[in-house]
């Protein structure tokens, strides 16, 4: 049963409210002085809402007593919704307190139906906020626990998608099975590879990174597997050690694995199966022990259908697949990442700049966000980065498609809870107008 605290020096008002709320299975606690009301709130932390008068001393109409009580309540429980009972003489004061965070004000005499509807909505919202805070606390505890147990290489995130991915990455880090990291360019696949290597059983060994897509096709096999002197044009008289040999006893990270040539795929498959390979131009079989982590932004199943990527190699690489979503699919990470990129600059983002970051689609993902923050920090003379300085494109390509960026119910509820139910603030955080936010709340049946 919900519990509501009524603080009013008029016993008739207390009785009327208690009777009214009892009809809706809402329990009422009451106090006739601010001091008694505050004490009841201290003793009953399960109180979900407070209805308070604005004056408690006879012949006093200024509302100052109610103002002092409101801020004392907020100091005691910052998130508890407060409804102000006002006479017309305290209307201006009530409006001021609503701007300061009061949930609503109700004039005397009140309309029972409207008051009950308001109270029910606030109680539902308060329960939702409590659930969201508990969820956020659990998520924060999970992040802290993961950070304590593993070396996360300074990764910055808030989203559950990345949390789940990191839990899997750290779980498989100690095994020697190949891991395939998939996701768009700039999303942070290399950072995930770094985390796997840092928590692996071979973390003390060499860690070699190869951008397969940056290697000329004619040199790709030589780079990966080595080459004997004179094995190819331009090789000269020197033997070339391949990346697999250099990574022996450690980890080899193959970025853009989808760009590997057909010949390179055959040799890579053999290394994964047996640990054996041959240098280009040599018949001598060499053996290494290497943990292979690969990454790609390519659609490997489609490439298999097209005949440009070996299916057997795909299955070898894809023993464990870690899917890193694009930045626009995890908007909770945008502002924490932006602030982290600004940490050494002493600059901060204006509210409008934050809204712009949240509205942008980030086709270049985390890498693009980092570049934008670095540029904005250099171009900003003062301490605050404004929206215009971000210089983000306004074209259709830069905007998040409505079907993609439509706020989910979870994001709406979380943002509303974070803003203590204040619609204007929640709308600013989401980059929406208040009317647009109201429409979405109504769509999902979220109380406000």
Short mmCIF file of C-alpha atoms in Angstrom, two decimals:
data_model
loop_
_atom_site.label_atom_id
_atom_site.label_comp_id
_atom_site.label_asym_id
_atom_site.label_seq_id
_atom_site.Cartn_x
_atom_site.Cartn_y
_atom_site.Cartn_z
CA UNK A 1 0.00 0.00 0.00
CA UNK A 2 1.25 3.47 -0.91
CA UNK A 3 1.85 5.89 1.96
CA UNK A 4 1.26 9.64 1.75
CA UNK A 5 2.28 12.18 4.37
CA UNK A 6 -0.07 15.15 4.90
CA UNK A 7 1.37 18.15 6.77
CA UNK A 8 -1.31 20.72 7.61
CA UNK A 9 -2.29 22.57 10.77
CA UNK A 10 -5.99 22.18 9.91
CA UNK A 11 -7.29 18.87 11.26
CA UNK A 12 -10.35 19.05 9.01
CA UNK A 13 -8.15 19.08 5.91
CA UNK A 14 -6.15 16.13 7.24
CA UNK A 15 -9.34 14.17 7.91
CA UNK A 16 -10.79 14.99 4.49
CA UNK A 17 -7.63 13.92 2.67
CA UNK A 18 -7.26 10.76 4.76
CA UNK A 19 -10.82 9.71 4.00
CA UNK A 20 -10.49 10.52 0.31
CA UNK A 21 -7.24 8.59 -0.13
CA UNK A 22 -8.45 5.61 1.89
CA UNK A 23 -11.08 5.05 -0.80
CA UNK A 24 -8.17 4.30 -3.18
CA UNK A 25 -6.18 2.10 -0.76
CA UNK A 26 -3.67 4.85 -0.05
CA UNK A 27 -2.50 5.03 3.56
CA UNK A 28 -2.18 8.51 5.09
CA UNK A 29 0.20 9.69 7.81
CA UNK A 30 -0.36 13.18 9.16
CA UNK A 31 1.32 15.97 11.08
CA UNK A 32 0.08 19.41 12.12
CA UNK A 33 3.49 21.10 12.30
CA UNK A 34 6.50 21.15 9.94
CA UNK A 35 8.73 19.72 12.66
CA UNK A 36 6.41 16.78 13.25
CA UNK A 37 6.11 16.17 9.52
CA UNK A 38 9.87 16.09 9.04
CA UNK A 39 10.21 13.67 11.94
CA UNK A 40 7.60 11.34 10.41
CA UNK A 41 9.49 11.39 7.12
CA UNK A 42 12.71 10.46 8.93
CA UNK A 43 10.97 7.58 10.69
CA UNK A 44 9.12 6.31 7.61
CA UNK A 45 11.42 6.15 4.59
CA UNK A 46 8.73 4.28 2.64
CA UNK A 47 6.58 7.42 2.38
CA UNK A 48 6.09 7.98 -1.36
CA UNK A 49 4.57 11.48 -1.48
CA UNK A 50 4.04 14.56 0.70
CA UNK A 51 1.09 16.96 0.63
CA UNK A 52 1.97 20.11 2.55
CA UNK A 53 0.27 23.34 3.50
CA UNK A 54 1.93 26.70 2.88
CA UNK A 55 1.15 28.36 6.25
CA UNK A 56 1.11 27.03 9.79
CA UNK A 57 0.90 30.11 12.00
CA UNK A 58 -2.41 31.88 12.53
CA UNK A 59 -2.93 35.03 10.44
CA UNK A 60 0.09 34.21 8.30
CA UNK A 61 -0.41 34.22 4.53
CA UNK A 62 3.07 34.81 3.08
CA UNK A 63 3.81 31.16 2.36
CA UNK A 64 7.33 31.48 3.78
CA UNK A 65 6.70 28.66 6.27
CA UNK A 66 5.67 26.39 3.43
CA UNK A 67 8.72 27.43 1.46
CA UNK A 68 11.03 26.54 4.35
CA UNK A 69 9.24 23.22 4.86
CA UNK A 70 9.52 22.32 1.18
CA UNK A 71 13.30 22.81 1.10
CA UNK A 72 13.66 20.91 4.39
CA UNK A 73 11.72 18.00 2.86
CA UNK A 74 13.90 18.06 -0.24
CA UNK A 75 17.05 18.09 1.86
CA UNK A 76 15.79 15.07 3.77
CA UNK A 77 14.59 13.18 0.68
CA UNK A 78 15.62 14.96 -2.54
CA UNK A 79 13.52 12.76 -4.82
CA UNK A 80 10.21 12.63 -2.98
CA UNK A 81 7.32 14.34 -4.83
CA UNK A 82 5.69 17.22 -2.96
CA UNK A 83 2.23 18.67 -3.61
CA UNK A 84 1.62 22.16 -2.27
CA UNK A 85 -1.78 23.11 -0.83
CA UNK A 86 -2.23 26.79 -1.59
CA UNK A 87 -4.64 29.63 -1.22
CA UNK A 88 -4.75 32.30 -3.91
CA UNK A 89 -2.46 34.54 -1.86
CA UNK A 90 0.40 32.01 -2.07
CA UNK A 91 0.04 31.24 -5.77
CA UNK A 92 3.19 33.11 -6.78
CA UNK A 93 5.18 31.33 -4.07
CA UNK A 94 3.77 27.96 -5.21
CA UNK A 95 4.81 28.62 -8.82
CA UNK A 96 8.31 29.48 -7.60
CA UNK A 97 8.52 26.18 -5.70
CA UNK A 98 7.27 24.19 -8.69
CA UNK A 99 10.15 25.68 -10.67
CA UNK A 100 12.40 24.58 -7.83
CA UNK A 101 11.16 21.00 -8.10
CA UNK A 102 7.78 20.72 -6.38
CA UNK A 103 5.60 18.19 -8.18
CA UNK A 104 2.43 20.31 -8.31
CA UNK A 105 0.25 22.76 -6.42
CA UNK A 106 -3.43 22.41 -5.59
CA UNK A 107 -5.70 25.29 -4.68
CA UNK A 108 -8.13 25.20 -1.79
CA UNK A 109 -10.83 23.97 -2.09
CA UNK A 110 -9.69 21.21 -4.42
CA UNK A 111 -11.43 18.97 -6.93
CA UNK A 112 -11.35 15.43 -5.53
CA UNK A 113 -11.10 13.70 -8.91
CA UNK A 114 -8.28 15.92 -10.16
CA UNK A 115 -6.38 15.64 -6.89
CA UNK A 116 -6.64 11.84 -6.81
CA UNK A 117 -5.55 11.62 -10.45
CA UNK A 118 -2.53 13.81 -9.68
CA UNK A 119 -1.61 11.77 -6.62
CA UNK A 120 -1.92 8.45 -8.47
CA UNK A 121 0.26 9.67 -11.33
CA UNK A 122 2.92 10.95 -8.93
CA UNK A 123 2.88 7.72 -6.92
CA UNK A 124 3.35 5.67 -10.12
CA UNK A 125 6.14 7.97 -11.25
CA UNK A 126 7.83 7.80 -7.84
CA UNK A 127 7.71 3.99 -7.92
CA UNK A 128 9.15 4.04 -11.43
CA UNK A 129 11.91 6.39 -10.32
CA UNK A 130 12.73 4.12 -7.39
CA UNK A 131 12.95 1.14 -9.72
CA UNK A 132 15.14 3.09 -12.14
CA UNK A 133 17.47 4.18 -9.35
CA UNK A 134 17.76 0.63 -8.11
CA UNK A 135 18.50 -0.51 -11.64
CA UNK A 136 21.09 2.24 -12.03
CA UNK A 137 22.69 1.32 -8.71
CA UNK A 138 22.87 -2.31 -9.75
CA UNK A 139 24.37 -1.31 -13.10
CA UNK A 140 26.91 0.94 -11.35
CA UNK A 141 27.81 -1.84 -8.94
CA UNK A 142 28.24 -4.25 -11.86
CA UNK A 143 30.54 -1.76 -13.62
CA UNK A 144 32.59 -1.20 -10.48
CA UNK A 145 32.87 -4.92 -9.82
CA UNK A 146 34.05 -5.54 -13.38
CA UNK A 147 36.61 -2.73 -13.07
CA UNK A 148 37.91 -4.20 -9.82
CA UNK A 149 38.24 -7.71 -11.20
CA UNK A 150 39.67 -6.94 -14.62
CA UNK A 151 41.89 -4.51 -16.48
CA UNK A 152 39.41 -2.62 -18.68
CA UNK A 153 42.06 -0.41 -20.28
CA UNK A 154 40.27 2.81 -19.26
CA UNK A 155 37.20 2.18 -21.41
CA UNK A 156 34.40 4.71 -20.81
CA UNK A 157 30.79 3.55 -21.08
CA UNK A 158 27.38 3.57 -19.37
CA UNK A 159 25.26 1.37 -21.62
CA UNK A 160 24.14 -2.11 -20.75
CA UNK A 161 25.13 -3.26 -24.26
CA UNK A 162 28.80 -2.54 -23.60
CA UNK A 163 28.56 -3.91 -20.05
CA UNK A 164 27.28 -7.24 -21.38
CA UNK A 165 29.95 -7.30 -24.09
CA UNK A 166 32.72 -6.63 -21.56
CA UNK A 167 31.43 -9.35 -19.27
CA UNK A 168 31.70 -11.83 -22.13
CA UNK A 169 35.07 -10.47 -23.27
CA UNK A 170 36.63 -10.82 -19.83
CA UNK A 171 35.05 -14.25 -19.42
CA UNK A 172 36.68 -15.63 -22.58
CA UNK A 173 39.96 -13.70 -22.18
CA UNK A 174 41.75 -16.54 -20.34
CA UNK A 175 40.88 -19.17 -22.92
CA UNK A 176 42.99 -19.51 -26.06
CA UNK A 177 40.07 -19.78 -28.51
CA UNK A 178 39.94 -17.31 -31.40
CA UNK A 179 37.66 -14.30 -30.89
CA UNK A 180 35.97 -12.35 -33.69
CA UNK A 181 34.94 -8.77 -32.87
CA UNK A 182 32.35 -7.33 -35.24
CA UNK A 183 31.03 -3.81 -35.52
CA UNK A 184 31.24 -0.64 -37.61
CA UNK A 185 34.39 1.37 -38.20
CA UNK A 186 35.38 3.60 -35.29
CA UNK A 187 33.14 1.86 -32.74
CA UNK A 188 36.05 0.69 -30.57
CA UNK A 189 36.80 -2.87 -31.70
CA UNK A 190 40.52 -2.43 -31.06
CA UNK A 191 39.79 -1.32 -27.48
CA UNK A 192 37.87 -4.57 -26.92
CA UNK A 193 40.82 -6.52 -28.31
CA UNK A 194 43.13 -4.65 -25.93
CA UNK A 195 40.91 -5.65 -23.00
CA UNK A 196 40.92 -9.31 -24.02
CA UNK A 197 44.70 -9.32 -24.35
CA UNK A 198 45.22 -7.46 -21.04
CA UNK A 199 43.24 -10.12 -19.18
CA UNK A 200 44.52 -13.16 -21.06
CA UNK A 201 46.87 -15.87 -19.88
CA UNK A 202 49.46 -14.58 -22.40
CA UNK A 203 49.26 -10.90 -21.40
CA UNK A 204 52.99 -10.92 -20.58
CA UNK A 205 53.79 -12.06 -24.13
CA UNK A 206 54.03 -9.95 -27.28
CA UNK A 207 50.92 -8.18 -28.54
CA UNK A 208 51.10 -7.59 -32.29
CA UNK A 209 48.46 -5.58 -34.17
CA UNK A 210 47.97 -5.79 -37.92
CA UNK A 211 45.57 -3.75 -40.00
CA UNK A 212 44.99 -6.27 -42.75
CA UNK A 213 43.08 -3.71 -44.82
CA UNK A 214 46.12 -1.44 -44.94
CA UNK A 215 48.46 -4.09 -46.33
CA UNK A 216 49.02 -4.25 -50.12
CA UNK A 217 47.63 -7.53 -51.40
CA UNK A 218 50.97 -8.57 -52.86
CA UNK A 219 52.69 -8.08 -49.48
CA UNK A 220 49.93 -9.41 -47.22
CA UNK A 221 51.21 -12.99 -46.96
CA UNK A 222 54.78 -11.83 -46.43
CA UNK A 223 53.69 -9.47 -43.66
CA UNK A 224 51.68 -12.12 -41.86
CA UNK A 225 53.80 -15.22 -42.39
CA UNK A 226 57.22 -13.87 -43.32
CA UNK A 227 59.30 -14.31 -46.45
CA UNK A 228 62.66 -15.69 -47.37
CA UNK A 229 65.23 -13.43 -49.04
CA UNK A 230 64.34 -12.86 -52.68
CA UNK A 231 60.92 -14.51 -52.31
CA UNK A 232 59.19 -11.64 -54.10
CA UNK A 233 60.07 -8.55 -56.09
CA UNK A 234 61.51 -5.95 -53.79
CA UNK A 235 62.28 -8.42 -51.01
CA UNK A 236 66.01 -7.90 -51.42
CA UNK A 237 68.50 -10.21 -49.74
CA UNK A 238 66.98 -10.07 -46.28
CA UNK A 239 64.68 -12.57 -44.63
CA UNK A 240 61.42 -11.02 -43.41
CA UNK A 241 59.89 -12.19 -40.13
CA UNK A 242 56.11 -12.38 -40.25
CA UNK A 243 53.68 -11.09 -37.66
CA UNK A 244 52.78 -14.61 -36.53
CA UNK A 245 56.41 -15.31 -35.63
CA UNK A 246 56.65 -11.97 -33.86
CA UNK A 247 53.53 -12.79 -31.84
CA UNK A 248 54.69 -16.27 -30.80
CA UNK A 249 53.74 -16.78 -27.15
CA UNK A 250 51.37 -13.83 -27.18
CA UNK A 251 48.44 -12.30 -29.05
CA UNK A 252 47.95 -11.33 -32.68
CA UNK A 253 45.18 -8.85 -33.45
CA UNK A 254 44.05 -8.94 -37.10
CA UNK A 255 41.92 -5.90 -37.86
CA UNK A 256 39.78 -5.79 -41.02
CA UNK A 257 40.11 -9.54 -41.43
CA UNK A 258 37.58 -9.43 -44.27
CA UNK A 259 40.29 -7.90 -46.49
CA UNK A 260 42.53 -10.97 -46.28
CA UNK A 261 43.41 -12.42 -49.70
CA UNK A 262 42.36 -15.91 -50.76
CA UNK A 263 45.91 -17.22 -50.34
CA UNK A 264 46.23 -15.56 -46.96
CA UNK A 265 42.95 -17.15 -45.88
CA UNK A 266 44.27 -20.62 -46.67
CA UNK A 267 47.45 -20.06 -44.65
CA UNK A 268 45.57 -18.44 -41.77
CA UNK A 269 43.20 -21.40 -41.62
CA UNK A 270 46.15 -23.77 -41.35
CA UNK A 271 47.75 -21.73 -38.56
CA UNK A 272 44.48 -21.75 -36.61
CA UNK A 273 44.11 -25.50 -37.10
CA UNK A 274 47.67 -26.62 -36.45
CA UNK A 275 49.76 -23.66 -35.36
CA UNK A 276 51.93 -24.32 -38.42
CA UNK A 277 52.81 -22.15 -41.42
CA UNK A 278 55.49 -21.58 -44.03
CA UNK A 279 57.26 -18.38 -44.93
CA UNK A 280 56.74 -17.12 -48.45
CA UNK A 281 59.35 -18.80 -50.64
CA UNK A 282 60.14 -21.52 -48.09
CA UNK A 283 59.13 -25.17 -47.75
CA UNK A 284 60.14 -25.31 -44.10
CA UNK A 285 57.21 -25.68 -41.72
CA UNK A 286 57.32 -23.49 -38.64
CA UNK A 287 55.17 -23.77 -35.53
CA UNK A 288 53.95 -21.01 -33.24
CA UNK A 289 51.55 -20.65 -30.33
CA UNK A 290 49.52 -17.48 -30.87
CA UNK A 291 46.19 -16.25 -29.51
CA UNK A 292 44.32 -14.79 -32.49
CA UNK A 293 41.80 -11.98 -32.12
CA UNK A 294 40.28 -10.67 -35.34
CA UNK A 295 37.91 -7.81 -36.12
CA UNK A 296 35.86 -6.70 -39.06
CA UNK A 297 33.17 -4.28 -40.14
CA UNK A 298 32.40 -6.51 -43.13
CA UNK A 299 29.43 -8.83 -43.46
CA UNK A 300 31.40 -12.08 -43.47
CA UNK A 301 28.34 -14.35 -43.97
CA UNK A 302 27.49 -12.34 -47.10
CA UNK A 303 31.11 -12.59 -48.26
CA UNK A 304 30.87 -16.35 -47.82
CA UNK A 305 27.79 -16.36 -50.04
CA UNK A 306 29.67 -14.27 -52.59
CA UNK A 307 32.59 -16.67 -52.50
CA UNK A 308 35.10 -14.06 -51.29
CA UNK A 309 35.58 -15.48 -47.78
CA UNK A 310 36.12 -19.08 -46.75
CA UNK A 311 33.34 -20.58 -44.67
CA UNK A 312 35.72 -22.93 -42.81
CA UNK A 313 37.93 -19.99 -41.87
CA UNK A 314 34.91 -18.05 -40.66
CA UNK A 315 33.97 -20.86 -38.30
CA UNK A 316 37.54 -21.00 -37.00
CA UNK A 317 37.65 -17.26 -36.36
CA UNK A 318 34.13 -17.12 -35.01
CA UNK A 319 34.47 -19.50 -32.05
CA UNK A 320 33.50 -16.51 -29.89
CA UNK A 321 31.87 -13.50 -31.56
CA UNK A 322 31.64 -10.16 -29.77
CA UNK A 323 29.26 -7.71 -31.44
CA UNK A 324 30.04 -4.08 -30.69
CA UNK A 325 27.02 -1.89 -31.54
CA UNK A 326 27.38 1.50 -33.26
CA UNK A 327 27.36 4.57 -31.06
CA UNK A 328 23.85 5.67 -32.04
CA UNK A 329 22.48 2.38 -30.67
CA UNK A 330 23.93 3.14 -27.22
CA UNK A 331 23.19 6.83 -26.67
CA UNK A 332 23.92 6.51 -22.94
CA UNK A 333 27.62 6.37 -23.87
CA UNK A 334 27.73 9.58 -25.92
CA UNK A 335 28.01 12.22 -23.19
CA UNK A 336 30.31 10.19 -20.88
CA UNK A 337 32.67 9.62 -23.81
CA UNK A 338 32.50 13.28 -24.86
CA UNK A 339 33.35 14.42 -21.32
CA UNK A 340 36.20 11.92 -21.14
CA UNK A 341 37.68 13.28 -24.38
CA UNK A 342 37.51 16.79 -22.88
CA UNK A 343 38.96 15.79 -19.50
CA UNK A 344 42.44 17.19 -20.13
CA UNK A 345 41.22 20.38 -21.81
CA UNK A 346 39.34 21.89 -18.87
CA UNK A 347 36.42 22.58 -21.22
CA UNK A 348 32.79 21.67 -20.65
CA UNK A 349 29.74 21.31 -22.90
CA UNK A 350 26.85 23.74 -22.86
CA UNK A 351 23.33 22.24 -22.57
CA UNK A 352 22.64 23.00 -26.24
CA UNK A 353 25.91 21.32 -27.26
CA UNK A 354 24.96 18.24 -25.27
CA UNK A 355 21.58 18.12 -27.02
CA UNK A 356 23.29 18.39 -30.39
CA UNK A 357 25.61 15.51 -29.57
CA UNK A 358 22.62 13.37 -28.62
CA UNK A 359 20.73 14.22 -31.82
CA UNK A 360 23.61 13.42 -34.18
CA UNK A 361 23.86 9.97 -35.77
CA UNK A 362 27.68 9.55 -35.41
CA UNK A 363 28.35 7.66 -38.64
CA UNK A 364 32.02 7.64 -37.62
CA UNK A 365 31.14 6.36 -34.14
CA UNK A 366 33.52 6.87 -31.18
CA UNK A 367 36.42 7.89 -33.42
CA UNK A 368 34.35 10.70 -34.93
CA UNK A 369 33.17 11.83 -31.49
CA UNK A 370 36.78 12.01 -30.30
CA UNK A 371 37.80 14.10 -33.29
CA UNK A 372 34.86 16.47 -32.82
CA UNK A 373 35.70 16.96 -29.14
CA UNK A 374 39.37 17.59 -29.84
CA UNK A 375 38.57 20.14 -32.54
CA UNK A 376 35.95 21.90 -30.41
CA UNK A 377 38.34 22.11 -27.44
CA UNK A 378 40.97 23.79 -29.62
CA UNK A 379 38.52 26.25 -31.18
CA UNK A 380 36.80 27.25 -27.91
CA UNK A 381 38.41 30.26 -26.24
CA UNK A 382 36.43 30.14 -23.02
CA UNK A 383 35.56 27.25 -20.77
CA UNK A 384 32.27 26.25 -22.40
CA UNK A 385 31.85 24.58 -25.78
CA UNK A 386 28.73 25.82 -27.58
CA UNK A 387 26.66 23.96 -30.15
CA UNK A 388 27.93 26.06 -33.07
CA UNK A 389 31.56 25.16 -32.30
CA UNK A 390 30.81 21.47 -32.77
CA UNK A 391 30.18 22.19 -36.47
CA UNK A 392 28.23 18.97 -36.95
CA UNK A 393 26.57 18.55 -40.35
CA UNK A 394 22.90 19.45 -40.55
CA UNK A 395 22.20 17.43 -43.70
CA UNK A 396 19.84 14.49 -43.81
CA UNK A 397 22.75 12.08 -43.76
CA UNK A 398 23.89 13.44 -40.40
CA UNK A 399 20.51 13.10 -38.74
CA UNK A 400 19.53 9.92 -37.00
CA UNK A 401 16.66 8.31 -38.88
CA UNK A 402 13.50 8.71 -36.84
CA UNK A 403 12.87 4.98 -36.72
CA UNK A 404 16.41 4.41 -35.41
CA UNK A 405 16.68 7.20 -32.85
CA UNK A 406 13.11 7.08 -31.57
CA UNK A 407 13.67 6.99 -27.78
CA UNK A 408 12.86 3.59 -26.32
CA UNK A 409 10.52 3.19 -23.37
CA UNK A 410 13.53 2.33 -21.21
CA UNK A 411 15.41 5.48 -22.23
CA UNK A 412 12.32 7.66 -21.66
CA UNK A 413 11.72 6.17 -18.21
CA UNK A 414 15.39 6.45 -17.23
CA UNK A 415 15.68 10.05 -18.38
CA UNK A 416 12.45 11.03 -16.63
CA UNK A 417 13.65 9.38 -13.43
CA UNK A 418 17.04 11.08 -13.66
CA UNK A 419 15.29 14.43 -14.02
CA UNK A 420 12.99 13.75 -11.05
CA UNK A 421 9.94 13.87 -13.28
CA UNK A 422 10.61 17.41 -14.52
CA UNK A 423 9.34 17.33 -18.10
CA UNK A 424 11.24 20.39 -19.33
CA UNK A 425 14.57 19.02 -18.11
CA UNK A 426 13.89 15.53 -19.49
CA UNK A 427 12.94 17.02 -22.87
CA UNK A 428 16.23 18.96 -22.96
CA UNK A 429 18.23 15.83 -22.13
CA UNK A 430 16.55 13.92 -24.96
CA UNK A 431 16.73 16.77 -27.46
CA UNK A 432 12.93 16.88 -27.79
CA UNK A 433 10.32 19.56 -27.37
CA UNK A 434 8.04 19.17 -24.36
CA UNK A 435 5.12 18.44 -26.68
CA UNK A 436 7.12 15.73 -28.46
CA UNK A 437 8.08 14.20 -25.11
CA UNK A 438 4.46 14.25 -23.92
CA UNK A 439 3.39 12.40 -27.09
CA UNK A 440 5.96 9.67 -26.50
CA UNK A 441 5.06 9.33 -22.83
CA UNK A 442 1.40 8.95 -23.79
CA UNK A 443 2.34 6.43 -26.48
CA UNK A 444 4.02 4.14 -23.93
CA UNK A 445 1.55 4.91 -21.12
CA UNK A 446 4.30 6.36 -18.93
CA UNK A 447 2.83 8.48 -16.11
CA UNK A 448 4.01 12.06 -15.73
#
